[in-house]
Amino acid sequence: MAKTACTVPTTQIILDEDIYPRKGVSLKRVSMFAENMRDGFEINPIEVQIHPNYDDKYRILDGAHRWHAYKEIGATEIPVHIITLDGLDPLLYAAKKAIGPLQLNEEEARNTARRAYQDNPLLTSYEIGQAIGRSRRTVDDYIADLKATFQLDLDLKIFRMNRMVIPQERIAKRLGVIQRTVSNHLEKMAELPNFLNADLSKGFTVPQVAEKHGWAEPLVWSIALEGKSDLDRFKALNWGLRTWDLWNWNDCDKRFGDDWPGRIPAQMIAHILYYFSDQNDLVFDPMAGGGVVADTCLAFNRKCWSFDMDDRPDTRPEIEPCFWDITNLKWPIKGKTKPDLIIFDPPYFKKQSNNYDPDGISGLSKEKYLKFLKSFFALAHSNAKKNTQMAFINADWRDFQNTPAKNETRINSILINDYLWILNQSGWQETHIFQAPLSSERFKANVVSAMQKRKIIGVTSRYVIISKKK
Ligand SMILES: C[S@@+](CC[C@H](N)C(=O)[O-])C[C@H]1O[C@@H](n2cnc3c(N)ncnc32)[C@H](O)[C@@H]1O
């Protein structure tokens, strides 16, 4: 913890309710401080920290009454100590300071304990108790319900990630807990599937069981389908199996993956898994988006490690944050573990680019986008096993906006042969190309009619290119 003494304009200091442990200020104390100030008594500087959301503001850690008093006497500048907390919880720091002159009352102590725990559930009752001047057991009482909800949430996250066979040390790191916590939870949860199986054997459906227990549906499928063959899984999910190389579905199955720009049908992932992997194989999912690959792997008993630059620790803990940086590409798995199958579904160049983070690869020029893919393929190649296969999903990109078909040029387009070329240059050889067209139903009739009149060709081509190492 560091401290810098200086003076700061009164207008730059604010009292932030989020980190103020008391219910209000005592007007009597404010008047007492104001009187002392007018009489020239020396007053300790108030403690502030730089506001996390506003660069030019400071928020009070200790000294709310003195700050009110300074304002009352019309001071334009206030002597402060600017504190750098180095990871200490600001609310608890403020509470510890507040109880120096006067203990928190019951309501203030309870509220502060609950707010601190909600902000950071990894705080112990002892740590909270130390800051608010209460015993560990009292804090336990204050936060019992919050703790139970957090434990249940943590149980489910660990259970889900373990089901994908993510190593315990990775789970621990991702959830910010120690590895022992993960193994303790897993021991405790060994019985968990029994409750679900009991309901399923009574005839409840998977969605009913998922709703009853508050579990995500793919997780319940993974239990309901345990021990079944892939074909039985297709049947249970009501998905017909395609035998030919044309894979088209009208819609994404909403049971798998989140509503996400560029969401792909889980049926397509299931087909890739069925034809190009076996149960218990490890699938690597480098640009996971809404989690369709992870969810489908759960239902088809594949291990799955997913990554994306978009970090959603609460809803998608199994998708590890990972930014594939074109200037410094690094493989996020250390050690000997190598995937059996890579399912790579990047943004299709500029398609949906308005909905993706501009720092992602859809923000790149055509040249850089292709360069990125080439470097990624090469990196994947050097981190893959001899028999690893890669399913690369992409669509034709044609810069057809307002251009009649016969006037189109190749300057701005990226077509399948461009992808095949860079795959080959980076050590991969395609074995299959599946046509998995995008749905054309999303176009409005008037748009289609205008395109037809102007002889403009739209794009629905999407491909799944399967490659092996050369
Ligand atoms: C087409 S979406 C994946 C959709 C996913 N298959 C689904 O069905 O939900 C592509 C993803 O790539 C991610 N992405 C783009 N550039 C990235 C980068 N440089 N590093 C990591 N992720 C990136 C985006 O955040 C986006 O979620």
Short mmCIF file of C-alpha atoms and ligand atoms in Angstrom, two decimals:
data_model
loop_
_atom_site.label_atom_id
_atom_site.label_comp_id
_atom_site.label_asym_id
_atom_site.label_seq_id
_atom_site.Cartn_x
_atom_site.Cartn_y
_atom_site.Cartn_z
CA MET A 1 0.00 0.00 0.00
CA ALA A 2 1.42 3.41 -0.99
CA LYS A 3 0.51 6.92 0.22
CA THR A 4 1.11 10.31 -1.51
CA ALA A 5 0.47 13.59 0.34
CA CYS A 6 -0.86 16.55 -1.65
CA THR A 7 -3.79 18.96 -1.95
CA VAL A 8 -6.71 18.39 -4.29
CA PRO A 9 -9.55 20.75 -5.36
CA THR A 10 -12.68 20.03 -3.29
CA THR A 11 -14.70 19.57 -6.51
CA GLN A 12 -12.53 16.61 -7.53
CA ILE A 13 -13.39 14.61 -4.41
CA ILE A 14 -16.56 12.56 -4.17
CA LEU A 15 -18.22 10.39 -1.55
CA ASP A 16 -18.83 7.09 -3.34
CA GLU A 17 -21.73 5.19 -1.72
CA ASP A 18 -20.28 1.93 -3.05
CA ILE A 19 -17.40 2.09 -0.63
CA TYR A 20 -18.95 4.06 2.22
CA PRO A 21 -19.68 1.73 5.15
CA ARG A 22 -22.01 4.05 7.10
CA LYS A 23 -25.65 4.83 6.56
CA GLY A 24 -25.13 8.58 6.52
CA VAL A 25 -22.99 11.34 8.01
CA SER A 26 -23.45 12.76 11.50
CA LEU A 27 -24.17 16.47 11.23
CA LYS A 28 -22.87 16.93 14.79
CA ARG A 29 -19.44 15.55 13.83
CA VAL A 30 -19.34 17.68 10.68
CA SER A 31 -20.04 20.86 12.72
CA MET A 32 -17.40 19.87 15.27
CA PHE A 33 -14.78 19.45 12.51
CA ALA A 34 -15.86 22.73 10.86
CA GLU A 35 -15.47 24.59 14.15
CA ASN A 36 -12.00 23.10 14.71
CA MET A 37 -11.02 24.11 11.18
CA ARG A 38 -12.18 27.71 11.71
CA ASP A 39 -10.25 27.81 14.99
CA GLY A 40 -7.08 26.76 13.13
CA PHE A 41 -6.66 23.31 14.68
CA GLU A 42 -4.49 20.90 12.73
CA ILE A 43 -6.70 18.34 10.90
CA ASN A 44 -5.43 14.99 9.60
CA PRO A 45 -5.51 14.78 5.79
CA ILE A 46 -8.41 12.75 4.48
CA GLU A 47 -7.62 9.53 2.60
CA VAL A 48 -8.74 9.13 -1.01
CA GLN A 49 -8.08 6.83 -3.92
CA ILE A 50 -8.20 7.57 -7.65
CA HIS A 51 -11.74 6.79 -8.77
CA PRO A 52 -11.73 3.57 -10.81
CA ASN A 53 -14.25 4.96 -13.30
CA TYR A 54 -13.25 8.64 -13.59
CA ASP A 55 -9.60 9.64 -14.11
CA ASP A 56 -10.02 13.18 -12.75
CA LYS A 57 -11.92 12.23 -9.56
CA TYR A 58 -10.91 10.89 -6.17
CA ARG A 59 -13.20 8.94 -3.87
CA ILE A 60 -13.06 9.07 -0.10
CA LEU A 61 -11.65 6.10 1.79
CA ASP A 62 -11.53 7.86 5.16
CA GLY A 63 -12.70 11.34 6.17
CA ALA A 64 -16.26 11.83 4.91
CA HIS A 65 -17.06 14.11 7.89
CA ARG A 66 -13.92 16.20 7.42
CA TRP A 67 -14.71 16.54 3.69
CA HIS A 68 -18.24 17.82 4.49
CA ALA A 69 -16.71 20.22 7.03
CA TYR A 70 -14.20 21.57 4.47
CA LYS A 71 -17.10 22.24 2.14
CA GLU A 72 -19.05 23.92 4.93
CA ILE A 73 -16.23 26.41 5.59
CA GLY A 74 -15.88 27.07 1.84
CA ALA A 75 -12.41 25.47 1.35
CA THR A 76 -11.55 25.09 -2.33
CA GLU A 77 -8.59 22.77 -1.76
CA ILE A 78 -8.22 19.92 0.69
CA PRO A 79 -5.06 18.23 2.04
CA VAL A 80 -5.27 14.53 1.20
CA HIS A 81 -3.32 11.32 1.20
CA ILE A 82 -3.81 9.50 -2.09
CA ILE A 83 -3.76 5.80 -1.26
CA THR A 84 -2.90 2.95 -3.64
CA LEU A 85 -4.56 -0.13 -2.19
CA ASP A 86 -2.67 -2.84 -4.10
CA GLY A 87 -5.56 -5.28 -4.23
CA LEU A 88 -7.04 -4.53 -0.79
CA ASP A 89 -10.82 -4.30 -0.89
CA PRO A 90 -11.66 -0.54 -0.78
CA LEU A 91 -14.95 -1.02 1.10
CA LEU A 92 -13.24 -3.09 3.81
CA TYR A 93 -10.37 -0.62 4.01
CA ALA A 94 -12.89 2.21 4.45
CA ALA A 95 -14.78 0.17 7.08
CA LYS A 96 -11.62 -0.49 9.08
CA LYS A 97 -10.84 3.22 9.07
CA ALA A 98 -14.43 4.11 10.00
CA ILE A 99 -14.51 1.94 13.12
CA GLY A 100 -11.47 3.75 14.59
CA PRO A 101 -13.52 6.64 16.03
CA LEU A 102 -16.88 4.82 16.23
CA GLN A 103 -17.98 1.17 15.75
CA LEU A 104 -20.37 0.46 12.88
CA ASN A 105 -23.91 -0.12 14.09
CA GLU A 106 -25.59 -3.50 13.48
CA GLU A 107 -27.21 -2.51 10.20
CA GLU A 108 -24.05 -0.86 8.85
CA ALA A 109 -21.90 -3.87 9.79
CA ARG A 110 -24.31 -6.35 8.17
CA ASN A 111 -24.63 -4.26 4.99
CA THR A 112 -20.90 -3.75 4.69
CA ALA A 113 -20.19 -7.46 5.17
CA ARG A 114 -22.76 -8.41 2.53
CA ARG A 115 -21.60 -5.80 0.03
CA ALA A 116 -17.96 -6.80 0.49
CA TYR A 117 -18.77 -10.48 0.02
CA GLN A 118 -20.94 -9.82 -3.04
CA ASP A 119 -18.13 -7.80 -4.64
CA ASN A 120 -15.56 -10.45 -3.84
CA PRO A 121 -16.85 -13.87 -2.73
CA LEU A 122 -13.29 -15.06 -2.20
CA LEU A 123 -12.97 -12.90 0.94
CA THR A 124 -13.10 -14.96 4.12
CA SER A 125 -15.44 -14.20 7.03
CA TYR A 126 -12.34 -13.61 9.15
CA GLU A 127 -11.01 -10.95 6.75
CA ILE A 128 -14.38 -9.22 6.62
CA GLY A 129 -14.75 -9.47 10.41
CA GLN A 130 -11.34 -7.87 10.97
CA ALA A 131 -12.33 -4.89 8.86
CA ILE A 132 -15.79 -4.25 10.28
CA GLY A 133 -15.01 -5.07 13.92
CA ARG A 134 -17.13 -8.24 14.22
CA SER A 135 -16.29 -11.88 14.91
CA ARG A 136 -15.92 -14.47 12.16
CA ARG A 137 -19.09 -16.22 13.34
CA THR A 138 -21.13 -13.03 13.25
CA VAL A 139 -19.96 -12.41 9.68
CA ASP A 140 -20.84 -16.04 8.83
CA ASP A 141 -24.40 -15.27 9.97
CA TYR A 142 -24.55 -12.03 8.00
CA ILE A 143 -23.57 -13.70 4.74
CA ALA A 144 -24.85 -17.29 5.13
CA ASP A 145 -27.40 -17.07 2.27
CA LEU A 146 -24.95 -15.33 -0.10
CA LYS A 147 -22.31 -17.93 0.68
CA ALA A 148 -24.69 -20.81 -0.06
CA THR A 149 -25.63 -19.29 -3.45
CA PHE A 150 -21.99 -18.69 -4.28
CA GLN A 151 -21.02 -22.25 -3.30
CA LEU A 152 -23.76 -23.69 -5.49
CA ASP A 153 -22.67 -21.53 -8.39
CA LEU A 154 -19.05 -22.54 -7.85
CA ASP A 155 -20.06 -26.23 -7.60
CA LEU A 156 -21.79 -26.03 -10.96
CA LYS A 157 -18.93 -24.21 -12.65
CA ILE A 158 -16.40 -26.75 -11.38
CA PHE A 159 -18.67 -29.63 -12.29
CA ARG A 160 -19.20 -28.33 -15.81
CA MET A 161 -15.50 -27.64 -16.44
CA ASN A 162 -14.55 -31.00 -15.00
CA ARG A 163 -17.05 -32.68 -17.31
CA MET A 164 -15.10 -31.18 -20.22
CA VAL A 165 -11.98 -32.64 -18.62
CA ILE A 166 -10.32 -29.27 -18.16
CA PRO A 167 -7.40 -29.97 -15.78
CA GLN A 168 -7.98 -29.02 -12.14
CA GLU A 169 -5.13 -26.51 -12.11
CA ARG A 170 -6.69 -24.68 -15.09
CA ILE A 171 -10.11 -24.73 -13.38
CA ALA A 172 -8.59 -23.34 -10.18
CA LYS A 173 -6.78 -20.57 -12.04
CA ARG A 174 -9.85 -19.64 -14.05
CA LEU A 175 -12.13 -19.48 -11.00
CA GLY A 176 -9.56 -17.76 -8.79
CA VAL A 177 -9.57 -20.50 -6.15
CA ILE A 178 -6.88 -22.88 -4.93
CA GLN A 179 -6.63 -26.34 -6.46
CA ARG A 180 -7.59 -27.95 -3.14
CA THR A 181 -10.94 -26.11 -3.29
CA VAL A 182 -11.56 -27.62 -6.73
CA SER A 183 -10.78 -31.18 -5.61
CA ASN A 184 -12.89 -30.73 -2.42
CA HIS A 185 -15.85 -29.54 -4.47
CA LEU A 186 -15.48 -32.41 -6.92
CA GLU A 187 -15.48 -34.98 -4.11
CA LYS A 188 -18.62 -33.42 -2.69
CA MET A 189 -20.27 -33.35 -6.11
CA ALA A 190 -19.70 -36.97 -7.06
CA GLU A 191 -23.30 -37.69 -6.00
CA LEU A 192 -24.77 -34.78 -7.92
CA PRO A 193 -25.72 -36.66 -11.13
CA ASN A 194 -27.76 -39.12 -9.02
CA PHE A 195 -30.38 -36.45 -8.26
CA LEU A 196 -30.75 -35.67 -11.94
CA ASN A 197 -30.81 -39.32 -12.96
CA ALA A 198 -33.52 -39.99 -10.38
CA ASP A 199 -35.69 -37.28 -11.97
CA LEU A 200 -34.91 -38.45 -15.50
CA SER A 201 -35.84 -42.04 -14.63
CA LYS A 202 -39.17 -40.78 -13.29
CA GLY A 203 -39.91 -39.58 -16.81
CA PHE A 204 -39.06 -35.90 -16.51
CA THR A 205 -37.59 -34.47 -19.72
CA VAL A 206 -34.12 -32.94 -19.96
CA PRO A 207 -35.49 -29.33 -20.19
CA GLN A 208 -37.72 -29.98 -17.15
CA VAL A 209 -34.83 -31.35 -15.11
CA ALA A 210 -32.56 -28.49 -16.24
CA GLU A 211 -35.16 -25.96 -15.13
CA LYS A 212 -35.90 -27.68 -11.83
CA HIS A 213 -32.24 -27.78 -10.75
CA GLY A 214 -31.16 -24.53 -12.43
CA TRP A 215 -28.63 -26.32 -14.63
CA ALA A 216 -27.78 -25.46 -18.23
CA GLU A 217 -29.45 -27.90 -20.63
CA PRO A 218 -26.23 -29.19 -22.30
CA LEU A 219 -24.92 -30.20 -18.87
CA VAL A 220 -28.07 -32.23 -18.20
CA TRP A 221 -27.78 -33.81 -21.67
CA SER A 222 -24.23 -34.85 -20.85
CA ILE A 223 -25.57 -36.82 -17.87
CA ALA A 224 -28.74 -38.07 -19.53
CA LEU A 225 -26.77 -39.45 -22.50
CA GLU A 226 -23.94 -41.00 -20.50
CA GLY A 227 -22.82 -44.37 -21.91
CA LYS A 228 -24.77 -43.87 -25.16
CA SER A 229 -23.30 -44.17 -28.65
CA ASP A 230 -23.03 -41.08 -30.86
CA LEU A 231 -25.87 -42.35 -33.02
CA ASP A 232 -28.14 -42.71 -29.99
CA ARG A 233 -27.20 -39.18 -29.00
CA PHE A 234 -28.27 -37.88 -32.43
CA LYS A 235 -31.59 -39.67 -31.98
CA ALA A 236 -32.16 -38.40 -28.45
CA LEU A 237 -31.50 -34.83 -29.60
CA ASN A 238 -33.85 -35.31 -32.53
CA TRP A 239 -31.21 -34.52 -35.10
CA GLY A 240 -31.18 -36.45 -38.36
CA LEU A 241 -27.72 -37.58 -39.42
CA ARG A 242 -26.55 -36.30 -42.82
CA THR A 243 -24.79 -38.89 -44.95
CA TRP A 244 -23.71 -36.65 -47.82
CA ASP A 245 -21.43 -33.66 -48.09
CA LEU A 246 -24.21 -31.10 -48.07
CA TRP A 247 -25.03 -30.06 -44.52
CA ASN A 248 -27.84 -27.58 -44.31
CA TRP A 249 -30.11 -26.65 -41.44
CA ASN A 250 -32.72 -23.96 -41.37
CA ASP A 251 -31.82 -22.77 -37.93
CA CYS A 252 -29.46 -23.04 -34.97
CA ASP A 253 -30.68 -25.34 -32.21
CA LYS A 254 -31.33 -22.84 -29.42
CA ARG A 255 -30.54 -25.42 -26.74
CA PHE A 256 -26.82 -25.15 -27.46
CA GLY A 257 -24.70 -22.02 -27.26
CA ASP A 258 -25.71 -18.47 -26.44
CA ASP A 259 -27.34 -15.95 -28.67
CA TRP A 260 -24.14 -14.70 -30.32
CA PRO A 261 -23.18 -12.92 -33.53
CA GLY A 262 -22.18 -15.59 -36.03
CA ARG A 263 -23.64 -18.42 -33.96
CA ILE A 264 -23.35 -21.73 -35.82
CA PRO A 265 -25.78 -24.65 -35.63
CA ALA A 266 -24.92 -27.22 -32.97
CA GLN A 267 -26.04 -29.83 -35.52
CA MET A 268 -23.06 -28.84 -37.68
CA ILE A 269 -20.65 -29.27 -34.76
CA ALA A 270 -22.25 -32.63 -33.92
CA HIS A 271 -21.59 -33.79 -37.49
CA ILE A 272 -17.95 -32.69 -37.32
CA LEU A 273 -17.61 -34.52 -34.00
CA TYR A 274 -19.34 -37.64 -35.31
CA TYR A 275 -17.29 -38.03 -38.48
CA PHE A 276 -13.92 -36.73 -37.30
CA SER A 277 -13.53 -37.62 -33.64
CA ASP A 278 -14.32 -40.30 -31.07
CA GLN A 279 -15.80 -40.07 -27.60
CA ASN A 280 -13.29 -38.78 -25.02
CA ASP A 281 -11.19 -37.06 -27.69
CA LEU A 282 -9.90 -33.59 -26.92
CA VAL A 283 -11.38 -30.78 -29.00
CA PHE A 284 -9.69 -27.40 -29.19
CA ASP A 285 -11.98 -24.43 -29.83
CA PRO A 286 -9.85 -21.27 -30.31
CA MET A 287 -12.59 -18.72 -31.10
CA ALA A 288 -15.46 -20.04 -29.06
CA GLY A 289 -17.91 -17.11 -29.16
CA GLY A 290 -21.23 -18.19 -27.68
CA GLY A 291 -20.00 -21.65 -26.69
CA VAL A 292 -21.75 -23.89 -29.24
CA VAL A 293 -18.70 -26.15 -29.59
CA ALA A 294 -18.32 -26.51 -25.81
CA ASP A 295 -22.02 -27.28 -25.32
CA THR A 296 -22.11 -29.82 -28.14
CA CYS A 297 -18.96 -31.48 -26.82
CA LEU A 298 -20.72 -31.87 -23.47
CA ALA A 299 -23.63 -33.63 -25.13
CA PHE A 300 -21.31 -35.84 -27.21
CA ASN A 301 -18.83 -36.74 -24.49
CA ARG A 302 -15.82 -34.97 -25.97
CA LYS A 303 -13.27 -33.11 -23.88
CA CYS A 304 -13.26 -29.48 -24.90
CA TRP A 305 -10.97 -26.54 -24.24
CA SER A 306 -12.38 -23.27 -25.48
CA PHE A 307 -10.87 -19.80 -25.81
CA ASP A 308 -12.07 -16.35 -26.90
CA MET A 309 -11.02 -12.73 -26.46
CA ASP A 310 -14.48 -12.04 -25.04
CA ASP A 311 -14.29 -12.95 -21.36
CA ARG A 312 -17.50 -14.02 -19.58
CA PRO A 313 -16.31 -15.64 -16.34
CA ASP A 314 -19.78 -15.83 -14.79
CA THR A 315 -21.78 -17.37 -17.59
CA ARG A 316 -19.02 -19.14 -19.56
CA PRO A 317 -16.22 -20.05 -17.18
CA GLU A 318 -15.15 -22.87 -19.50
CA ILE A 319 -14.21 -20.36 -22.22
CA GLU A 320 -10.80 -19.09 -21.16
CA PRO A 321 -9.91 -15.52 -22.09
CA CYS A 322 -7.32 -15.56 -24.86
CA PHE A 323 -6.45 -12.89 -27.38
CA TRP A 324 -4.82 -14.20 -30.54
CA ASP A 325 -2.46 -11.34 -31.25
CA ILE A 326 -1.40 -11.19 -34.89
CA THR A 327 1.93 -9.61 -33.86
CA ASN A 328 2.69 -12.23 -31.23
CA LEU A 329 0.77 -15.46 -31.70
CA LYS A 330 1.07 -17.87 -28.78
CA TRP A 331 -0.49 -21.28 -28.18
CA PRO A 332 -2.36 -21.18 -24.85
CA ILE A 333 -1.77 -24.81 -23.87
CA LYS A 334 1.56 -25.60 -22.28
CA GLY A 335 2.95 -29.09 -21.83
CA LYS A 336 2.41 -32.26 -23.77
CA THR A 337 -1.39 -32.15 -24.17
CA LYS A 338 -2.34 -31.86 -27.83
CA PRO A 339 -5.83 -31.77 -29.36
CA ASP A 340 -7.31 -34.57 -31.43
CA LEU A 341 -9.53 -32.16 -33.30
CA ILE A 342 -9.45 -28.39 -33.77
CA ILE A 343 -12.76 -26.71 -34.58
CA PHE A 344 -11.89 -23.24 -35.77
CA ASP A 345 -14.80 -20.88 -36.42
CA PRO A 346 -13.34 -17.36 -36.79
CA PRO A 347 -15.28 -14.26 -37.89
CA TYR A 348 -15.85 -14.57 -41.63
CA PHE A 349 -13.74 -11.53 -42.52
CA LYS A 350 -15.99 -8.44 -42.28
CA LYS A 351 -19.27 -10.35 -41.86
CA GLN A 352 -20.87 -9.23 -38.57
CA SER A 353 -17.82 -7.02 -37.91
CA ASN A 354 -20.08 -4.37 -36.35
CA ASN A 355 -20.99 -6.87 -33.68
CA TYR A 356 -17.47 -7.99 -32.79
CA ASP A 357 -14.73 -6.27 -30.82
CA PRO A 358 -12.82 -4.05 -33.32
CA ASP A 359 -9.53 -5.38 -31.88
CA GLY A 360 -10.48 -8.85 -33.09
CA ILE A 361 -9.58 -10.23 -36.49
CA SER A 362 -12.65 -8.84 -38.23
CA GLY A 363 -11.03 -5.42 -37.73
CA LEU A 364 -8.11 -6.44 -39.98
CA SER A 365 -7.59 -5.62 -43.67
CA LYS A 366 -8.00 -8.49 -46.15
CA GLU A 367 -4.23 -8.89 -46.39
CA LYS A 368 -3.75 -8.99 -42.60
CA TYR A 369 -6.76 -11.25 -42.07
CA LEU A 370 -5.29 -13.84 -44.44
CA LYS A 371 -1.85 -13.37 -42.89
CA PHE A 372 -3.37 -14.00 -39.46
CA LEU A 373 -5.04 -17.21 -40.63
CA LYS A 374 -1.82 -18.42 -42.21
CA SER A 375 0.14 -17.82 -39.00
CA PHE A 376 -2.63 -19.42 -36.94
CA PHE A 377 -2.70 -22.53 -39.15
CA ALA A 378 1.09 -22.81 -38.90
CA LEU A 379 0.98 -22.44 -35.10
CA ALA A 380 -1.82 -25.02 -34.84
CA HIS A 381 0.22 -27.33 -37.07
CA SER A 382 3.22 -27.19 -34.78
CA ASN A 383 1.06 -27.80 -31.69
CA ALA A 384 -0.94 -30.66 -33.13
CA LYS A 385 -0.40 -34.42 -33.06
CA LYS A 386 0.45 -36.37 -36.18
CA ASN A 387 -3.20 -37.38 -36.55
CA THR A 388 -4.89 -34.18 -35.41
CA GLN A 389 -7.54 -32.98 -37.82
CA MET A 390 -8.76 -29.45 -38.21
CA ALA A 391 -12.27 -28.33 -39.12
CA PHE A 392 -12.03 -24.79 -40.43
CA ILE A 393 -15.35 -23.04 -40.91
CA ASN A 394 -15.67 -20.01 -43.15
CA ALA A 395 -17.84 -18.44 -45.80
CA ASP A 396 -17.19 -16.80 -49.14
CA TRP A 397 -16.73 -13.08 -48.82
CA ARG A 398 -17.61 -11.06 -51.86
CA ASP A 399 -17.69 -7.32 -51.88
CA PHE A 400 -20.91 -7.44 -53.80
CA GLN A 401 -22.74 -4.54 -52.17
CA ASN A 402 -24.49 -2.77 -55.01
CA THR A 403 -22.30 -4.42 -57.65
CA PRO A 404 -23.99 -6.39 -60.43
CA ALA A 405 -22.43 -9.88 -60.73
CA LYS A 406 -20.67 -9.29 -64.03
CA ASN A 407 -18.89 -6.18 -62.72
CA GLU A 408 -17.51 -7.85 -59.58
CA THR A 409 -13.72 -8.16 -59.29
CA ARG A 410 -11.52 -10.34 -57.08
CA ILE A 411 -9.73 -7.44 -55.40
CA ASN A 412 -11.82 -7.39 -52.25
CA SER A 413 -13.20 -10.91 -52.20
CA ILE A 414 -12.00 -13.94 -50.25
CA LEU A 415 -13.16 -17.24 -51.67
CA ILE A 416 -12.66 -20.83 -50.69
CA ASN A 417 -9.60 -21.30 -52.93
CA ASP A 418 -7.82 -18.54 -50.96
CA TYR A 419 -8.35 -20.53 -47.76
CA LEU A 420 -7.28 -23.79 -49.37
CA TRP A 421 -4.12 -22.12 -50.61
CA ILE A 422 -3.05 -20.83 -47.20
CA LEU A 423 -3.99 -24.09 -45.49
CA ASN A 424 -1.70 -25.90 -47.90
CA GLN A 425 1.08 -23.36 -47.43
CA SER A 426 0.99 -23.88 -43.68
CA GLY A 427 1.33 -27.65 -43.70
CA TRP A 428 -2.30 -28.80 -43.88
CA GLN A 429 -3.99 -30.83 -46.60
CA GLU A 430 -7.75 -30.74 -47.05
CA THR A 431 -9.57 -34.08 -47.09
CA HIS A 432 -13.20 -32.95 -47.20
CA ILE A 433 -15.11 -29.81 -48.03
CA PHE A 434 -18.67 -29.73 -46.71
CA GLN A 435 -21.11 -27.17 -47.96
CA ALA A 436 -22.98 -25.89 -44.94
CA PRO A 437 -24.87 -22.90 -46.36
CA LEU A 438 -26.01 -19.98 -44.29
CA SER A 439 -29.75 -19.60 -44.19
CA SER A 440 -31.03 -17.26 -46.93
CA GLU A 441 -34.37 -16.88 -45.18
CA ARG A 442 -33.09 -13.92 -43.16
CA PHE A 443 -33.22 -11.68 -46.29
CA LYS A 444 -36.37 -9.60 -46.66
CA ALA A 445 -38.41 -10.05 -49.83
CA ASN A 446 -37.94 -6.43 -50.94
CA VAL A 447 -34.15 -6.70 -50.59
CA VAL A 448 -34.11 -9.91 -52.64
CA SER A 449 -36.26 -8.34 -55.30
CA ALA A 450 -33.96 -5.29 -55.52
CA MET A 451 -30.92 -7.59 -55.82
CA GLN A 452 -32.58 -9.56 -58.59
CA LYS A 453 -33.43 -6.43 -60.55
CA ARG A 454 -29.85 -5.20 -60.35
CA LYS A 455 -28.39 -8.67 -61.08
CA ILE A 456 -26.59 -8.81 -57.73
CA ILE A 457 -25.62 -12.25 -56.42
CA GLY A 458 -25.87 -12.78 -52.64
CA VAL A 459 -23.67 -15.03 -50.50
CA THR A 460 -24.93 -18.04 -48.62
CA SER A 461 -21.91 -20.29 -49.18
CA ARG A 462 -20.32 -21.51 -45.98
CA TYR A 463 -17.85 -24.36 -45.85
CA VAL A 464 -16.43 -26.76 -43.33
CA ILE A 465 -12.96 -27.64 -44.60
CA ILE A 466 -11.45 -30.68 -42.91
CA SER A 467 -7.67 -30.94 -43.08
CA LYS A 468 -4.97 -33.30 -41.94
CA LYS A 469 -1.30 -32.60 -41.41
CA LYS A 470 0.63 -33.22 -44.62
C1 LIG B 1 -17.77 -16.48 -35.55
S1 LIG B 1 -17.55 -16.12 -33.85
C2 LIG B 1 -17.62 -17.70 -33.12
C3 LIG B 1 -19.03 -18.13 -32.98
C4 LIG B 1 -19.20 -19.43 -32.26
N1 LIG B 1 -18.76 -20.55 -33.05
C5 LIG B 1 -20.66 -19.59 -31.90
O1 LIG B 1 -21.37 -20.33 -32.59
O2 LIG B 1 -21.10 -18.92 -30.96
C6 LIG B 1 -15.86 -15.67 -33.79
C7 LIG B 1 -15.29 -15.32 -32.42
O3 LIG B 1 -13.93 -14.99 -32.61
C8 LIG B 1 -13.55 -14.11 -31.57
N2 LIG B 1 -12.31 -13.42 -31.98
C9 LIG B 1 -12.10 -12.61 -33.03
N3 LIG B 1 -10.83 -12.19 -33.08
C10 LIG B 1 -10.21 -12.75 -32.02
C11 LIG B 1 -8.86 -12.72 -31.53
N4 LIG B 1 -7.90 -12.02 -32.14
N5 LIG B 1 -8.56 -13.43 -30.40
C12 LIG B 1 -9.53 -14.15 -29.77
N6 LIG B 1 -10.81 -14.22 -30.19
C13 LIG B 1 -11.15 -13.55 -31.31
C14 LIG B 1 -14.74 -13.19 -31.43
O4 LIG B 1 -14.78 -12.64 -30.12
C15 LIG B 1 -15.92 -14.13 -31.73
O5 LIG B 1 -16.53 -14.57 -30.54
#
